[in-house]
Amino acid sequence: QVQLVETGGGLVQAGGSLRLSCAASGRTFTIYTMAWFRQAPGKEREFVAAIRRISGNTYYTDSVKGRFTISRDSAKNTVSLQMNSLKPEDTAAYFCAVSRQPMTVPDAMDYWGKGTLVTVSS
């Protein structure tokens, strides 16, 4: 069992920045991939960014490349998402998720946080 808790969501103006954090606890040694997903009302949940817990290799969806940065702490149990140059289109509930394998699609994730809301105003 792995528990995930997200923090850092809030309201920000377009062009501003926000940093999300996800703390993992429990059987964290089983984690292979740590990732962020987002979901706007009425829309499908989509992949945002991922990082390999051990290697540190990162992956991003095209729409956030150059603006968002995913990272992990030295203990490899916390994953963060630095969000810069935010756009109204980034408004969504952001979810932290982890998996025991390298895939980064929603159905492949084993554990999910409850989410944190990010609202970007124009």
CSV table of C-alpha atoms in Angstrom, one decimal:
chain,number,residue,atom,x,y,z
A,1,GLN,CA,0.0,0.0,0.0
A,2,VAL,CA,1.2,3.5,-0.9
A,3,GLN,CA,-0.4,6.7,0.3
A,4,LEU,CA,0.0,10.0,-1.7
A,5,VAL,CA,-0.8,13.5,-0.5
A,6,GLU,CA,-0.7,16.5,-2.8
A,7,THR,CA,-0.1,20.1,-1.8
A,8,GLY,CA,0.4,23.4,-3.4
A,9,GLY,CA,-2.6,24.0,-5.5
A,10,GLY,CA,-4.3,27.4,-5.6
A,11,LEU,CA,-5.3,30.4,-7.7
A,12,VAL,CA,-2.7,32.2,-9.9
A,13,GLN,CA,-2.7,34.8,-12.6
A,14,ALA,CA,-1.8,33.8,-16.2
A,15,GLY,CA,2.0,34.0,-16.6
A,16,GLY,CA,2.6,33.2,-12.9
A,17,SER,CA,4.1,30.2,-11.2
A,18,LEU,CA,3.0,27.5,-8.8
A,19,ARG,CA,4.8,24.5,-7.2
A,20,LEU,CA,3.0,21.3,-6.4
A,21,SER,CA,4.3,18.6,-4.1
A,22,CYS,CA,3.4,15.0,-3.6
A,23,ALA,CA,4.6,13.1,-0.5
A,24,ALA,CA,4.5,9.3,-0.8
A,25,SER,CA,4.5,7.0,2.2
A,26,GLY,CA,4.0,3.3,2.9
A,27,ARG,CA,5.6,0.7,0.5
A,28,THR,CA,7.5,3.3,-1.5
A,29,PHE,CA,10.3,0.9,-2.3
A,30,THR,CA,7.9,-0.7,-4.9
A,31,ILE,CA,7.5,2.6,-6.9
A,32,TYR,CA,9.1,2.7,-10.3
A,33,THR,CA,7.4,5.8,-11.8
A,34,MET,CA,6.1,8.9,-10.1
A,35,ALA,CA,3.9,11.1,-12.2
A,36,TRP,CA,1.4,14.0,-12.4
A,37,PHE,CA,-1.9,13.9,-14.2
A,38,ARG,CA,-4.6,16.6,-14.5
A,39,GLN,CA,-8.3,16.6,-15.2
A,40,ALA,CA,-10.5,19.5,-16.0
A,41,PRO,CA,-14.3,19.3,-15.4
A,42,GLY,CA,-16.0,17.1,-18.0
A,43,LYS,CA,-12.7,16.1,-19.6
A,44,GLU,CA,-10.6,13.0,-19.6
A,45,ARG,CA,-7.7,12.7,-17.2
A,46,GLU,CA,-4.4,13.4,-19.0
A,47,PHE,CA,-0.7,12.8,-18.4
A,48,VAL,CA,1.4,15.8,-17.5
A,49,ALA,CA,4.8,14.6,-16.4
A,50,ALA,CA,6.7,11.7,-14.9
A,51,ILE,CA,10.0,10.8,-13.3
A,52,ARG,CA,11.6,7.5,-12.7
A,53,ARG,CA,12.1,7.1,-8.9
A,54,ILE,CA,15.6,5.6,-9.2
A,55,SER,CA,17.2,6.9,-12.4
A,56,GLY,CA,15.6,10.4,-12.3
A,57,ASN,CA,14.7,10.3,-16.1
A,58,THR,CA,11.9,12.7,-16.8
A,59,TYR,CA,9.0,12.8,-19.4
A,60,TYR,CA,6.6,15.5,-20.3
A,61,THR,CA,3.5,16.0,-22.4
A,62,ASP,CA,4.2,18.4,-25.3
A,63,SER,CA,1.9,21.1,-24.0
A,64,VAL,CA,4.0,21.7,-20.8
A,65,LYS,CA,7.5,21.2,-22.2
A,66,GLY,CA,9.7,24.2,-21.4
A,67,ARG,CA,7.2,25.4,-18.7
A,68,PHE,CA,6.9,22.6,-16.2
A,69,THR,CA,9.6,20.8,-14.4
A,70,ILE,CA,9.2,17.5,-12.5
A,71,SER,CA,11.7,16.5,-9.8
A,72,ARG,CA,12.1,14.2,-6.8
A,73,ASP,CA,13.8,14.7,-3.4
A,74,SER,CA,17.0,12.8,-2.2
A,75,ALA,CA,15.0,10.2,-0.4
A,76,LYS,CA,13.0,9.6,-3.7
A,77,ASN,CA,9.7,9.7,-1.8
A,78,THR,CA,8.5,13.2,-2.7
A,79,VAL,CA,7.8,14.4,-6.3
A,80,SER,CA,7.3,18.0,-7.2
A,81,LEU,CA,6.0,19.9,-10.2
A,82,GLN,CA,7.3,23.4,-10.8
A,83,MET,CA,4.8,25.1,-13.0
A,84,ASN,CA,5.9,28.3,-14.8
A,85,SER,CA,4.3,30.6,-17.4
A,86,LEU,CA,0.9,29.2,-16.4
A,87,LYS,CA,-2.0,29.5,-18.9
A,88,PRO,CA,-5.7,29.4,-18.3
A,89,GLU,CA,-5.7,26.1,-20.2
A,90,ASP,CA,-3.6,24.6,-17.3
A,91,THR,CA,-6.6,25.0,-15.0
A,92,ALA,CA,-7.5,21.5,-13.7
A,93,ALA,CA,-7.4,19.2,-10.7
A,94,TYR,CA,-3.8,17.9,-10.5
A,95,PHE,CA,-3.3,14.3,-9.3
A,96,CYS,CA,-0.1,12.6,-8.1
A,97,ALA,CA,0.2,9.0,-9.1
A,98,VAL,CA,2.7,6.2,-8.9
A,99,SER,CA,3.2,2.9,-10.6
A,100,ARG,CA,5.4,-0.2,-10.2
A,101,GLN,CA,6.3,-0.2,-13.9
A,102,PRO,CA,7.5,2.4,-16.5
A,103,MET,CA,4.2,3.1,-18.3
A,104,THR,CA,2.7,6.6,-17.9
A,105,VAL,CA,-1.0,6.1,-18.8
A,106,PRO,CA,-3.7,6.5,-16.2
A,107,ASP,CA,-4.8,2.9,-16.3
A,108,ALA,CA,-1.2,1.8,-15.5
A,109,MET,CA,-0.9,3.8,-12.3
A,110,ASP,CA,-1.3,1.8,-9.1
A,111,TYR,CA,-1.9,4.5,-6.5
A,112,TRP,CA,-3.5,8.0,-6.7
A,113,GLY,CA,-3.6,11.0,-4.5
A,114,LYS,CA,-6.9,12.9,-3.9
A,115,GLY,CA,-5.8,15.8,-6.1
A,116,THR,CA,-5.2,19.5,-5.7
A,117,LEU,CA,-6.9,22.2,-7.7
A,118,VAL,CA,-5.0,24.7,-9.8
A,119,THR,CA,-6.9,27.7,-11.2
A,120,VAL,CA,-5.2,30.1,-13.7
A,121,SER,CA,-7.0,33.3,-14.3
A,122,SER,CA,-6.6,35.5,-17.4
